[in-house]
Each structure stands twice: as structure tokens, then as C-alpha cells.
Amino acid sequence: KFNDMASHAKDNVHRMQQDPNLFKDAVLKAVPSTLFVLMPIFALMLKIAYALKRRLYMEHLIVALHSHAFLCLSLLAMFLVMALQDAMAPRLHGLFTFLQTLLWIWMPLYLLIMQKRVYGQGWPMTLLKYCVLGLCYSVLLGIGAAFTMLAGLVWM
């Protein structure tokens, strides 16, 4: 069984070398399921970071759901801007680059402001927790996406 899966993955890697869009599709398919699995883990990370706040896990799960929904909508907006940039005349290239830059700045800024408002701590502690949570979550997201993509290679 394992040898069959490894052989199938090897065939899929060869297919991806022939058509690089398959890799892009595999990455885009991996992200939603990875985010879905990591959402309760992120809520647990919030519960640990804000243990002294005495909030229920469900409240942290709602914050995690809101954060993930915001990121997904922001990424959708980013992809729409990129598609419009490709479709429009080159003279609008600067406008679309500006919009992409604004979105890249707005995503982490919004999450920071949201964390500050929801948990009501001072800026120094909020910034510290935001950076630690962001770093830990980024590592988990990278590992989760890699495993999901590897699984996708086998079942593609």
C-alpha cells in the first residue's frame, strides 16, 4: 500500500514538472483545509496567551474564526486585484501595485488592532503576544500546508 502511494506521488511530481499549474492548484487546494484544521489550534494558542483573561475557549474560537475569515477574504481581494492587473492595460499597473501593497499592509494591521480591541491589553503586551502568536502560527501554517500538499500529491 505504501509503495503504491509513493509511486503515485512520484507520477504526480512528474506531471507537475510537465504542467507547473498543477503545483499552483495543489497549493491553493491545500490552504483551505490547512486553515480549517489549524483554526482550533490557533484558538488554543489564544487561550494559552490570554489565560489570565478567564475567557472561554469558545470565545477564542470565535476570534480565530473571524481572523481566518478576514484573511481568506483579504486573499480573495488580493487575487482579484492581481487578475485585474493582468487583464487591464499596463498604464494601470501602478494603481494595482498600490492596491496590493495596501492589502498586504492592512492584513496584519487589522489583525493587530482586532487583537488589541478584543482582549483589551496595552500596546506593549498586545504587540508582544501578536508577534509570538504570529510567528508560531506561521510556522504551524507552513508545516500544515506542506503536509497537506504532500497528501495532495498522493491523492491528486
JSON list of C-alpha atoms in Angstrom, two decimals, residues 12-156:
[
{"chain": "A", "resi": 12, "resn": "ASN", "atom": "CA", "xyz": [2.20, 13.24, -9.86]},
{"chain": "A", "resi": 13, "resn": "VAL", "atom": "CA", "xyz": [5.54, 15.04, -9.37]},
{"chain": "A", "resi": 14, "resn": "HIS", "atom": "CA", "xyz": [6.41, 14.14, -12.96]},
{"chain": "A", "resi": 15, "resn": "ARG", "atom": "CA", "xyz": [3.02, 15.51, -14.09]},
{"chain": "A", "resi": 16, "resn": "MET", "atom": "CA", "xyz": [3.72, 18.76, -12.19]},
{"chain": "A", "resi": 17, "resn": "GLN", "atom": "CA", "xyz": [7.04, 19.14, -13.96]},
{"chain": "A", "resi": 18, "resn": "GLN", "atom": "CA", "xyz": [5.18, 18.93, -17.26]},
{"chain": "A", "resi": 19, "resn": "ASP", "atom": "CA", "xyz": [2.44, 21.36, -16.14]},
{"chain": "A", "resi": 20, "resn": "PRO", "atom": "CA", "xyz": [3.52, 23.85, -13.41]},
{"chain": "A", "resi": 21, "resn": "ASN", "atom": "CA", "xyz": [-0.09, 24.98, -12.95]},
{"chain": "A", "resi": 22, "resn": "LEU", "atom": "CA", "xyz": [-0.77, 21.66, -11.22]},
{"chain": "A", "resi": 23, "resn": "PHE", "atom": "CA", "xyz": [1.58, 22.72, -8.41]},
{"chain": "A", "resi": 24, "resn": "LYS", "atom": "CA", "xyz": [-0.18, 26.08, -8.06]},
{"chain": "A", "resi": 25, "resn": "ASP", "atom": "CA", "xyz": [-3.52, 24.27, -7.94]},
{"chain": "A", "resi": 26, "resn": "ALA", "atom": "CA", "xyz": [-2.20, 21.86, -5.29]},
{"chain": "A", "resi": 27, "resn": "VAL", "atom": "CA", "xyz": [-1.06, 24.78, -3.13]},
{"chain": "A", "resi": 28, "resn": "LEU", "atom": "CA", "xyz": [-4.40, 26.59, -3.47]},
{"chain": "A", "resi": 29, "resn": "LYS", "atom": "CA", "xyz": [-6.28, 23.38, -2.63]},
{"chain": "A", "resi": 30, "resn": "ALA", "atom": "CA", "xyz": [-4.10, 22.81, 0.43]},
{"chain": "A", "resi": 31, "resn": "VAL", "atom": "CA", "xyz": [-4.68, 26.20, 2.05]},
{"chain": "A", "resi": 32, "resn": "PRO", "atom": "CA", "xyz": [-8.41, 25.95, 2.97]},
{"chain": "A", "resi": 33, "resn": "SER", "atom": "CA", "xyz": [-8.16, 22.53, 4.58]},
{"chain": "A", "resi": 34, "resn": "THR", "atom": "CA", "xyz": [-4.98, 23.56, 6.40]},
{"chain": "A", "resi": 35, "resn": "LEU", "atom": "CA", "xyz": [-6.68, 26.70, 7.73]},
{"chain": "A", "resi": 36, "resn": "PHE", "atom": "CA", "xyz": [-9.69, 24.65, 8.79]},
{"chain": "A", "resi": 37, "resn": "VAL", "atom": "CA", "xyz": [-7.52, 22.23, 10.77]},
{"chain": "A", "resi": 38, "resn": "LEU", "atom": "CA", "xyz": [-5.40, 24.99, 12.29]},
{"chain": "A", "resi": 39, "resn": "MET", "atom": "CA", "xyz": [-8.32, 27.16, 13.43]},
{"chain": "A", "resi": 40, "resn": "PRO", "atom": "CA", "xyz": [-8.96, 25.28, 16.71]},
{"chain": "A", "resi": 41, "resn": "ILE", "atom": "CA", "xyz": [-5.20, 25.11, 17.29]},
{"chain": "A", "resi": 42, "resn": "PHE", "atom": "CA", "xyz": [-4.98, 28.88, 16.89]},
{"chain": "A", "resi": 43, "resn": "ALA", "atom": "CA", "xyz": [-7.87, 29.26, 19.35]},
{"chain": "A", "resi": 44, "resn": "LEU", "atom": "CA", "xyz": [-5.93, 27.10, 21.82]},
{"chain": "A", "resi": 45, "resn": "MET", "atom": "CA", "xyz": [-2.87, 29.30, 21.30]},
{"chain": "A", "resi": 46, "resn": "LEU", "atom": "CA", "xyz": [-5.02, 32.34, 22.08]},
{"chain": "A", "resi": 47, "resn": "LYS", "atom": "CA", "xyz": [-6.40, 30.60, 25.17]},
{"chain": "A", "resi": 48, "resn": "ILE", "atom": "CA", "xyz": [-2.87, 29.98, 26.41]},
{"chain": "A", "resi": 49, "resn": "ALA", "atom": "CA", "xyz": [-1.67, 33.51, 25.57]},
{"chain": "A", "resi": 50, "resn": "TYR", "atom": "CA", "xyz": [-4.64, 35.07, 27.33]},
{"chain": "A", "resi": 51, "resn": "ALA", "atom": "CA", "xyz": [-5.03, 32.54, 30.16]},
{"chain": "A", "resi": 52, "resn": "LEU", "atom": "CA", "xyz": [-5.34, 35.28, 32.78]},
{"chain": "A", "resi": 53, "resn": "LYS", "atom": "CA", "xyz": [-8.30, 36.85, 30.96]},
{"chain": "A", "resi": 54, "resn": "ARG", "atom": "CA", "xyz": [-10.54, 33.92, 32.03]},
{"chain": "A", "resi": 55, "resn": "ARG", "atom": "CA", "xyz": [-12.34, 33.69, 28.73]},
{"chain": "A", "resi": 56, "resn": "LEU", "atom": "CA", "xyz": [-13.94, 30.51, 27.48]},
{"chain": "A", "resi": 57, "resn": "TYR", "atom": "CA", "xyz": [-12.27, 28.53, 24.71]},
{"chain": "A", "resi": 58, "resn": "MET", "atom": "CA", "xyz": [-15.33, 29.20, 22.54]},
{"chain": "A", "resi": 59, "resn": "GLU", "atom": "CA", "xyz": [-14.64, 32.95, 22.68]},
{"chain": "A", "resi": 60, "resn": "HIS", "atom": "CA", "xyz": [-11.10, 32.36, 21.41]},
{"chain": "A", "resi": 61, "resn": "LEU", "atom": "CA", "xyz": [-12.50, 30.06, 18.73]},
{"chain": "A", "resi": 62, "resn": "ILE", "atom": "CA", "xyz": [-14.78, 32.88, 17.54]},
{"chain": "A", "resi": 63, "resn": "VAL", "atom": "CA", "xyz": [-11.78, 35.23, 17.36]},
{"chain": "A", "resi": 64, "resn": "ALA", "atom": "CA", "xyz": [-9.86, 32.57, 15.41]},
{"chain": "A", "resi": 65, "resn": "LEU", "atom": "CA", "xyz": [-12.80, 32.09, 13.04]},
{"chain": "A", "resi": 66, "resn": "HIS", "atom": "CA", "xyz": [-13.07, 35.84, 12.49]},
{"chain": "A", "resi": 67, "resn": "SER", "atom": "CA", "xyz": [-9.32, 36.11, 11.84]},
{"chain": "A", "resi": 68, "resn": "HIS", "atom": "CA", "xyz": [-9.34, 33.27, 9.35]},
{"chain": "A", "resi": 69, "resn": "ALA", "atom": "CA", "xyz": [-12.41, 34.60, 7.55]},
{"chain": "A", "resi": 70, "resn": "PHE", "atom": "CA", "xyz": [-10.80, 38.04, 7.31]},
{"chain": "A", "resi": 71, "resn": "LEU", "atom": "CA", "xyz": [-7.57, 36.56, 5.91]},
{"chain": "A", "resi": 72, "resn": "CYS", "atom": "CA", "xyz": [-9.44, 34.45, 3.36]},
{"chain": "A", "resi": 73, "resn": "LEU", "atom": "CA", "xyz": [-11.46, 37.45, 2.17]},
{"chain": "A", "resi": 74, "resn": "SER", "atom": "CA", "xyz": [-8.33, 39.59, 2.02]},
{"chain": "A", "resi": 75, "resn": "LEU", "atom": "CA", "xyz": [-6.51, 36.96, -0.02]},
{"chain": "A", "resi": 76, "resn": "LEU", "atom": "CA", "xyz": [-9.51, 36.75, -2.33]},
{"chain": "A", "resi": 77, "resn": "ALA", "atom": "CA", "xyz": [-9.34, 40.51, -2.79]},
{"chain": "A", "resi": 78, "resn": "MET", "atom": "CA", "xyz": [-5.61, 40.20, -3.46]},
{"chain": "A", "resi": 79, "resn": "PHE", "atom": "CA", "xyz": [-6.21, 37.57, -6.14]},
{"chain": "A", "resi": 80, "resn": "LEU", "atom": "CA", "xyz": [-8.91, 39.75, -7.73]},
{"chain": "A", "resi": 81, "resn": "VAL", "atom": "CA", "xyz": [-6.56, 42.73, -7.85]},
{"chain": "A", "resi": 82, "resn": "MET", "atom": "CA", "xyz": [-3.86, 40.53, -9.39]},
{"chain": "A", "resi": 83, "resn": "ALA", "atom": "CA", "xyz": [-6.31, 39.22, -12.00]},
{"chain": "A", "resi": 84, "resn": "LEU", "atom": "CA", "xyz": [-7.42, 42.76, -12.84]},
{"chain": "A", "resi": 85, "resn": "GLN", "atom": "CA", "xyz": [-3.80, 43.82, -13.11]},
{"chain": "A", "resi": 86, "resn": "ASP", "atom": "CA", "xyz": [-3.17, 41.08, -15.66]},
{"chain": "A", "resi": 87, "resn": "ALA", "atom": "CA", "xyz": [-6.33, 41.94, -17.61]},
{"chain": "A", "resi": 88, "resn": "MET", "atom": "CA", "xyz": [-6.00, 45.73, -17.68]},
{"chain": "A", "resi": 89, "resn": "ALA", "atom": "CA", "xyz": [-3.74, 47.98, -19.67]},
{"chain": "A", "resi": 90, "resn": "PRO", "atom": "CA", "xyz": [-0.13, 48.41, -18.47]},
{"chain": "A", "resi": 91, "resn": "ARG", "atom": "CA", "xyz": [-0.76, 52.08, -17.63]},
{"chain": "A", "resi": 92, "resn": "LEU", "atom": "CA", "xyz": [-2.87, 50.97, -14.63]},
{"chain": "A", "resi": 93, "resn": "HIS", "atom": "CA", "xyz": [-0.07, 48.75, -13.34]},
{"chain": "A", "resi": 94, "resn": "GLY", "atom": "CA", "xyz": [0.95, 51.32, -10.71]},
{"chain": "A", "resi": 95, "resn": "LEU", "atom": "CA", "xyz": [-2.59, 51.58, -9.33]},
{"chain": "A", "resi": 96, "resn": "PHE", "atom": "CA", "xyz": [-2.90, 47.81, -8.92]},
{"chain": "A", "resi": 97, "resn": "THR", "atom": "CA", "xyz": [0.54, 47.57, -7.32]},
{"chain": "A", "resi": 98, "resn": "PHE", "atom": "CA", "xyz": [-0.55, 50.28, -4.87]},
{"chain": "A", "resi": 99, "resn": "LEU", "atom": "CA", "xyz": [-3.76, 48.36, -4.06]},
{"chain": "A", "resi": 100, "resn": "GLN", "atom": "CA", "xyz": [-1.78, 45.15, -3.48]},
{"chain": "A", "resi": 101, "resn": "THR", "atom": "CA", "xyz": [0.60, 47.00, -1.17]},
{"chain": "A", "resi": 102, "resn": "LEU", "atom": "CA", "xyz": [-2.33, 48.44, 0.78]},
{"chain": "A", "resi": 103, "resn": "LEU", "atom": "CA", "xyz": [-3.84, 44.98, 1.19]},
{"chain": "A", "resi": 104, "resn": "TRP", "atom": "CA", "xyz": [-0.53, 43.50, 2.37]},
{"chain": "A", "resi": 105, "resn": "ILE", "atom": "CA", "xyz": [-0.21, 46.28, 4.94]},
{"chain": "A", "resi": 106, "resn": "TRP", "atom": "CA", "xyz": [-3.86, 46.16, 6.00]},
{"chain": "A", "resi": 107, "resn": "MET", "atom": "CA", "xyz": [-3.99, 42.41, 6.74]},
{"chain": "A", "resi": 108, "resn": "PRO", "atom": "CA", "xyz": [-1.53, 42.29, 9.67]},
{"chain": "A", "resi": 109, "resn": "LEU", "atom": "CA", "xyz": [-2.52, 45.78, 10.84]},
{"chain": "A", "resi": 110, "resn": "TYR", "atom": "CA", "xyz": [-6.20, 44.82, 11.06]},
{"chain": "A", "resi": 111, "resn": "LEU", "atom": "CA", "xyz": [-5.38, 41.63, 12.96]},
{"chain": "A", "resi": 112, "resn": "LEU", "atom": "CA", "xyz": [-3.25, 43.60, 15.42]},
{"chain": "A", "resi": 113, "resn": "ILE", "atom": "CA", "xyz": [-5.98, 46.20, 16.01]},
{"chain": "A", "resi": 114, "resn": "MET", "atom": "CA", "xyz": [-8.58, 43.45, 16.38]},
{"chain": "A", "resi": 115, "resn": "GLN", "atom": "CA", "xyz": [-6.45, 41.62, 18.94]},
{"chain": "A", "resi": 116, "resn": "LYS", "atom": "CA", "xyz": [-5.97, 44.86, 20.88]},
{"chain": "A", "resi": 117, "resn": "ARG", "atom": "CA", "xyz": [-9.71, 45.63, 20.92]},
{"chain": "A", "resi": 118, "resn": "VAL", "atom": "CA", "xyz": [-10.91, 42.11, 21.71]},
{"chain": "A", "resi": 119, "resn": "TYR", "atom": "CA", "xyz": [-8.51, 41.40, 24.57]},
{"chain": "A", "resi": 120, "resn": "GLY", "atom": "CA", "xyz": [-8.12, 44.97, 25.86]},
{"chain": "A", "resi": 121, "resn": "GLN", "atom": "CA", "xyz": [-4.48, 44.87, 26.90]},
{"chain": "A", "resi": 122, "resn": "GLY", "atom": "CA", "xyz": [-1.93, 47.65, 26.50]},
{"chain": "A", "resi": 123, "resn": "TRP", "atom": "CA", "xyz": [0.03, 48.10, 23.29]},
{"chain": "A", "resi": 124, "resn": "PRO", "atom": "CA", "xyz": [3.34, 46.63, 24.53]},
{"chain": "A", "resi": 125, "resn": "MET", "atom": "CA", "xyz": [1.75, 43.37, 25.71]},
{"chain": "A", "resi": 126, "resn": "THR", "atom": "CA", "xyz": [-0.53, 43.19, 22.66]},
{"chain": "A", "resi": 127, "resn": "LEU", "atom": "CA", "xyz": [2.44, 43.66, 20.31]},
{"chain": "A", "resi": 128, "resn": "LEU", "atom": "CA", "xyz": [4.46, 41.01, 22.14]},
{"chain": "A", "resi": 129, "resn": "LYS", "atom": "CA", "xyz": [1.64, 38.45, 22.06]},
{"chain": "A", "resi": 130, "resn": "TYR", "atom": "CA", "xyz": [0.79, 39.35, 18.47]},
{"chain": "A", "resi": 131, "resn": "CYS", "atom": "CA", "xyz": [4.38, 38.75, 17.34]},
{"chain": "A", "resi": 132, "resn": "VAL", "atom": "CA", "xyz": [4.78, 35.50, 19.28]},
{"chain": "A", "resi": 133, "resn": "LEU", "atom": "CA", "xyz": [1.40, 34.16, 18.15]},
{"chain": "A", "resi": 134, "resn": "GLY", "atom": "CA", "xyz": [2.08, 35.25, 14.57]},
{"chain": "A", "resi": 135, "resn": "LEU", "atom": "CA", "xyz": [5.46, 33.56, 14.46]},
{"chain": "A", "resi": 136, "resn": "CYS", "atom": "CA", "xyz": [4.18, 30.32, 15.99]},
{"chain": "A", "resi": 137, "resn": "TYR", "atom": "CA", "xyz": [1.14, 30.28, 13.74]},
{"chain": "A", "resi": 138, "resn": "SER", "atom": "CA", "xyz": [3.21, 30.98, 10.62]},
{"chain": "A", "resi": 139, "resn": "VAL", "atom": "CA", "xyz": [5.42, 28.01, 11.40]},
{"chain": "A", "resi": 140, "resn": "LEU", "atom": "CA", "xyz": [2.37, 25.79, 12.00]},
{"chain": "A", "resi": 141, "resn": "LEU", "atom": "CA", "xyz": [0.75, 27.04, 8.80]},
{"chain": "A", "resi": 142, "resn": "GLY", "atom": "CA", "xyz": [3.88, 26.26, 6.79]},
{"chain": "A", "resi": 143, "resn": "ILE", "atom": "CA", "xyz": [4.18, 22.76, 8.25]},
{"chain": "A", "resi": 144, "resn": "GLY", "atom": "CA", "xyz": [0.45, 22.13, 7.84]},
{"chain": "A", "resi": 145, "resn": "ALA", "atom": "CA", "xyz": [0.42, 23.32, 4.24]},
{"chain": "A", "resi": 146, "resn": "ALA", "atom": "CA", "xyz": [3.47, 21.18, 3.43]},
{"chain": "A", "resi": 147, "resn": "PHE", "atom": "CA", "xyz": [1.83, 18.06, 4.87]},
{"chain": "A", "resi": 148, "resn": "THR", "atom": "CA", "xyz": [-1.45, 18.83, 3.12]},
{"chain": "A", "resi": 149, "resn": "MET", "atom": "CA", "xyz": [0.38, 19.30, -0.18]},
{"chain": "A", "resi": 150, "resn": "LEU", "atom": "CA", "xyz": [2.26, 16.03, 0.30]},
{"chain": "A", "resi": 151, "resn": "ALA", "atom": "CA", "xyz": [-1.04, 14.29, 0.93]},
{"chain": "A", "resi": 152, "resn": "GLY", "atom": "CA", "xyz": [-2.43, 16.02, -2.15]},
{"chain": "A", "resi": 153, "resn": "LEU", "atom": "CA", "xyz": [0.43, 14.60, -4.22]},
{"chain": "A", "resi": 154, "resn": "VAL", "atom": "CA", "xyz": [-0.64, 11.11, -3.27]},
{"chain": "A", "resi": 155, "resn": "TRP", "atom": "CA", "xyz": [-4.36, 11.61, -3.85]},
{"chain": "A", "resi": 156, "resn": "MET", "atom": "CA", "xyz": [-4.18, 14.00, -6.81]}
]
